[in-house]
PDB file of C-alpha atoms in Angstrom:
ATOM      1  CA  UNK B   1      98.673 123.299  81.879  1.00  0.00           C
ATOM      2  CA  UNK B   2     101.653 123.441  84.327  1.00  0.00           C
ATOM      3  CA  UNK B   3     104.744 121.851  83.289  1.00  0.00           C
ATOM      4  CA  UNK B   4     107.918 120.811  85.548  1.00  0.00           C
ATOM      5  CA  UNK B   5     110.646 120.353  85.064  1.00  0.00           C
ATOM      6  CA  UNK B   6     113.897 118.173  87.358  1.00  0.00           C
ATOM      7  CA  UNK B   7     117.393 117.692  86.894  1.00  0.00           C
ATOM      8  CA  UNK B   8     119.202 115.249  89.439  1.00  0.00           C
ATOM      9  CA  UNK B   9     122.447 113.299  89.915  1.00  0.00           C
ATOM     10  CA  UNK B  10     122.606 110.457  91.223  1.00  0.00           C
ATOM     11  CA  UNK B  11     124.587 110.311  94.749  1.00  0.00           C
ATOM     12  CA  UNK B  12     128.338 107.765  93.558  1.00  0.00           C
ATOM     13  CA  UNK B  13     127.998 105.217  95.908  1.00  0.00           C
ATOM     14  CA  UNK B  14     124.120 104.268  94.247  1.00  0.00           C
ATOM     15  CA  UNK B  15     124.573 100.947  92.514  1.00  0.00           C
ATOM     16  CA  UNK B  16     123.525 100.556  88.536  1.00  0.00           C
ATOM     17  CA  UNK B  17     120.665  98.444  90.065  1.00  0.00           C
ATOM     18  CA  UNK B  18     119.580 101.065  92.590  1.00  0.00           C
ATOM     19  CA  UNK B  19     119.839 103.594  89.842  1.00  0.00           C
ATOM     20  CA  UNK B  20     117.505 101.587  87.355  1.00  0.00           C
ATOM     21  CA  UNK B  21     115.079 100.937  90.314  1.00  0.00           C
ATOM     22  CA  UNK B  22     114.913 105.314  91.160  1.00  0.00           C
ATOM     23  CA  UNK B  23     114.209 105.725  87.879  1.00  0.00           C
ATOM     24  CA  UNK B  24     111.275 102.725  87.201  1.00  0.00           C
ATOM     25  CA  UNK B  25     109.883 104.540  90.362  1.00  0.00           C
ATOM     26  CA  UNK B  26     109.855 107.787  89.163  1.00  0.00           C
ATOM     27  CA  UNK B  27     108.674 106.358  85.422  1.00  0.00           C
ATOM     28  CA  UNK B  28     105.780 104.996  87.849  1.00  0.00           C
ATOM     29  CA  UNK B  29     105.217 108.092  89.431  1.00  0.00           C
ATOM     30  CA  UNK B  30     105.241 109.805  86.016  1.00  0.00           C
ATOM     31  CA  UNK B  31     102.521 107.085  84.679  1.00  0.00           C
ATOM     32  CA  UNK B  32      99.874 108.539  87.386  1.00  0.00           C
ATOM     33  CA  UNK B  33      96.224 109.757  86.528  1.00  0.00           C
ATOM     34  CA  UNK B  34      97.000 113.384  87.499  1.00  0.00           C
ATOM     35  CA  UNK B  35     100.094 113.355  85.075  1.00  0.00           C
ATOM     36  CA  UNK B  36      99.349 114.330  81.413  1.00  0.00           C
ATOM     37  CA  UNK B  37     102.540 113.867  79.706  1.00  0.00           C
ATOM     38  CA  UNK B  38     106.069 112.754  80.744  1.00  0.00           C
ATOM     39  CA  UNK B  39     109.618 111.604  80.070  1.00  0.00           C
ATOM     40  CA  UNK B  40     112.409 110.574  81.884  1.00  0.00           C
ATOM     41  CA  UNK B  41     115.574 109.688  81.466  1.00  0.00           C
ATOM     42  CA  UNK B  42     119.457 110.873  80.556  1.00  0.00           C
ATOM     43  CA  UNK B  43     119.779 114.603  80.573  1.00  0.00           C
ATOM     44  CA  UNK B  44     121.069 116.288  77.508  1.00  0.00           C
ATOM     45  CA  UNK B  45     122.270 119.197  79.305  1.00  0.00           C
ATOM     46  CA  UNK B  46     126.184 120.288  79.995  1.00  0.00           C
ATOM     47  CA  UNK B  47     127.308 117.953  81.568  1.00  0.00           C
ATOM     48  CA  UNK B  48     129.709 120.351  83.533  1.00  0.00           C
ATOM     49  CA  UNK B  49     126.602 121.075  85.521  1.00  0.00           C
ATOM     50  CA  UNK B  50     126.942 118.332  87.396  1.00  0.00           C
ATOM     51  CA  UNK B  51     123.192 116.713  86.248  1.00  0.00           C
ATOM     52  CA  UNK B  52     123.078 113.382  84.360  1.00  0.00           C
ATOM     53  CA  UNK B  53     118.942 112.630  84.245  1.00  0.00           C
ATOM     54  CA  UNK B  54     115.877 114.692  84.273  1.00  0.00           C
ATOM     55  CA  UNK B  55     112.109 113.930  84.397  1.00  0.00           C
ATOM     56  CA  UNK B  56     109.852 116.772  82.867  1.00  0.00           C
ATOM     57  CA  UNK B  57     105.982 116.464  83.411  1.00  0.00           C
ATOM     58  CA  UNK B  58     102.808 117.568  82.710  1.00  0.00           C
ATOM     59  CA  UNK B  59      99.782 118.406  84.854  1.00  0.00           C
ATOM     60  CA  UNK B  60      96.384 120.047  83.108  1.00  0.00           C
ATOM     61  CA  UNK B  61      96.316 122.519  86.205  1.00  0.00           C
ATOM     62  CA  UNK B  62      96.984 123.009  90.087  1.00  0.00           C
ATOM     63  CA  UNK B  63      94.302 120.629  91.245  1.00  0.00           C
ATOM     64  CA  UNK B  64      96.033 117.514  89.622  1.00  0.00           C
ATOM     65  CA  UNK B  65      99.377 119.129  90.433  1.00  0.00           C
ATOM     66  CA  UNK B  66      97.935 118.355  93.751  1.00  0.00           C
ATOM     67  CA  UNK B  67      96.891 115.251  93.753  1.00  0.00           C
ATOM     68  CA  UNK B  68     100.282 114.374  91.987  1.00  0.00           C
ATOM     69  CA  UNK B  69     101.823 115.639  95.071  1.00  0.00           C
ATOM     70  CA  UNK B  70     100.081 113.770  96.971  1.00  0.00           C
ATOM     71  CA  UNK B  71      99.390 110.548  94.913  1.00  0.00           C
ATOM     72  CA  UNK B  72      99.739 107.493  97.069  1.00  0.00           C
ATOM     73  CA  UNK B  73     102.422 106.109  94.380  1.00  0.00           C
ATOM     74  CA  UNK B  74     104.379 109.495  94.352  1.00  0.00           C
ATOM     75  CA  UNK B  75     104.370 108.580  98.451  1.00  0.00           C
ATOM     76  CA  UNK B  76     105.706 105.607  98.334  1.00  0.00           C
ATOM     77  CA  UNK B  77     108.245 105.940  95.323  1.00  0.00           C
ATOM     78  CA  UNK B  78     109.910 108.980  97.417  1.00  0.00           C
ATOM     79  CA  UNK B  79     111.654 107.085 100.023  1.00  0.00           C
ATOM     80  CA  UNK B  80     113.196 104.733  97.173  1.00  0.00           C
ATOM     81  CA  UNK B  81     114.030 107.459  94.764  1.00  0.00           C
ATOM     82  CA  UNK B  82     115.357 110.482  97.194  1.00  0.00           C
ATOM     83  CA  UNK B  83     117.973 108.716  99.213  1.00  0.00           C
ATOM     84  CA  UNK B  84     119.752 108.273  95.778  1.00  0.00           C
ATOM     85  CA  UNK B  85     120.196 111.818  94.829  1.00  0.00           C
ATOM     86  CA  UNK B  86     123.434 113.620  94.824  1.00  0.00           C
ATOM     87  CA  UNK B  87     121.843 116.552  93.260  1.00  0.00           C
ATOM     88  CA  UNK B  88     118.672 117.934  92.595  1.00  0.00           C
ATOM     89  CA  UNK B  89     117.372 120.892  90.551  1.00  0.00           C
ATOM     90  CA  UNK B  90     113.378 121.540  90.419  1.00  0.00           C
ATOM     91  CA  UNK B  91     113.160 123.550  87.478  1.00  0.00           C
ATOM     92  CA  UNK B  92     111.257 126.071  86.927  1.00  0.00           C
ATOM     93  CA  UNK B  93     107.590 125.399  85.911  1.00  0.00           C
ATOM     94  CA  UNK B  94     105.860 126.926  82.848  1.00  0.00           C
ATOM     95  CA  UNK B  95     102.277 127.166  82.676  1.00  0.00           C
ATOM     96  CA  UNK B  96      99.498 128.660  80.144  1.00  0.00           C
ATOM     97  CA  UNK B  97      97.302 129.804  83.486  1.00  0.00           C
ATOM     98  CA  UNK B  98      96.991 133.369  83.508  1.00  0.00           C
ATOM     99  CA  UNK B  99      96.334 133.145  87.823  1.00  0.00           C
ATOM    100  CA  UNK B 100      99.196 135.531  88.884  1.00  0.00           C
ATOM    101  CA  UNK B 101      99.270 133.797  92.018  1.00  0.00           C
ATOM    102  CA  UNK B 102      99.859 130.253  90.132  1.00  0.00           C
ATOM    103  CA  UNK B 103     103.789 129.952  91.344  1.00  0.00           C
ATOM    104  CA  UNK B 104     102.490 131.142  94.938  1.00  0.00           C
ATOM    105  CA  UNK B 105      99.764 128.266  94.881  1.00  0.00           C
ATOM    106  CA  UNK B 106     102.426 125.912  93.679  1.00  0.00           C
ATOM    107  CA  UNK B 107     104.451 126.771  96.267  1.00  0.00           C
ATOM    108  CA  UNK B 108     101.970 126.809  99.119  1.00  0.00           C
ATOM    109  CA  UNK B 109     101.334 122.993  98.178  1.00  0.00           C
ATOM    110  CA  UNK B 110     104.941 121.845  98.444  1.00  0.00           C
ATOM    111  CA  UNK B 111     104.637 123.234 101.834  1.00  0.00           C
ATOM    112  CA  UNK B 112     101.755 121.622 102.623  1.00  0.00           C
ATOM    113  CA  UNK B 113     102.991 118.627 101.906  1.00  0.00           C
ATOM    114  CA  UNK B 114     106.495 118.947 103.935  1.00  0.00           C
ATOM    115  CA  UNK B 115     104.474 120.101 106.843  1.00  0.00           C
ATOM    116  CA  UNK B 116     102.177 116.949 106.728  1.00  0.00           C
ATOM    117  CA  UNK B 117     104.630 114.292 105.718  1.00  0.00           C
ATOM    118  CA  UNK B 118     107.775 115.332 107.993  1.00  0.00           C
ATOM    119  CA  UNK B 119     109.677 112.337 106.642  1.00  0.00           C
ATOM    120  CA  UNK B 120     109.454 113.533 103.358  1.00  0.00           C
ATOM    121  CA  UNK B 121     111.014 116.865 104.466  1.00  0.00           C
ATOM    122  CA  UNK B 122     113.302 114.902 106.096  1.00  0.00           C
ATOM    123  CA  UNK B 123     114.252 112.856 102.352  1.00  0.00           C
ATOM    124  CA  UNK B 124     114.984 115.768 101.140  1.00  0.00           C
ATOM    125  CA  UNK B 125     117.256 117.620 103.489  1.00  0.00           C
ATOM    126  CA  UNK B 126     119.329 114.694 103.054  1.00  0.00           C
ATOM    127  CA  UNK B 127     119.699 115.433  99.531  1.00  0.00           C
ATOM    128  CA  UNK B 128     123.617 117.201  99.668  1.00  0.00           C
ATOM    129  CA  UNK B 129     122.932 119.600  96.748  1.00  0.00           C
ATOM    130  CA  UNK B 130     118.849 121.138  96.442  1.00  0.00           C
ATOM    131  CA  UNK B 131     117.859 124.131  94.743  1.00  0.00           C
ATOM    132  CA  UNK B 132     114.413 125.040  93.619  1.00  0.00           C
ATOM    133  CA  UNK B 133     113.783 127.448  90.170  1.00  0.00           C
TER     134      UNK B 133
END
């Protein structure tokens, strides 16, 4: 099982109807085959931080983590959901695989992805504040 976690803030010119519409996207995203478990909604965190939502996930193991990344849904929910972030944190992942190269593999498959869907990359270095782990 890997599990994921993201924090985000939402950018303060994003209307409460553009807000509600990211997150039934992502909710959407979260409701795909590959996706075991999941929950979004209002972060509980400090809110010093800066973060006010987060979506944690489940995936049984780097196959359907790929096909989540890849889902046609995920695709077409990004373009909706990204241009609305302020902020965004992806977490760091835990995962009961014993493959020592599991966070390399992970890693090698968000590459992928920017590398094949350039607008994608391009969503998310519009996103002002990014950080990965």
């Amino acid at each position: 099982m890997i599990v994921q976690f993201m924090r985000f803030a939402f950018r303060e010119d994003s209307t409460e109807e553009q807000k509600a519409r990211a997150l039934a996207l992502i909710r959407r995203t979260a409701a795909v085959e590959s996706v075991a478990f999941s929950t979004v909604g209002r972060l509980l965190g400090d809110p010093a931080d800066g973060y006010t939502h987060g979506y944690s996930f489940g995936l049984a193991d780097l196959g359907a983590f790929e096909r989540y990344m890849y889902d046609p849904v995920h695709l077409a929910g990004d373009p909706e959901i990204l241009p609305h972030y302020a902020k965004l944190h992806v977490g760091l992942a835990v995962s009961d695989d014993p493959d020592p190269e599991l966070a390399a593999k992970i890693t090698a498959v968000y590459q992928g992805k920017l590398a094949e869907y350039p607008e994608w990359e391009r969503l998310m270095a519009a996103i002002p504040e990014v950080r990965f782990g």
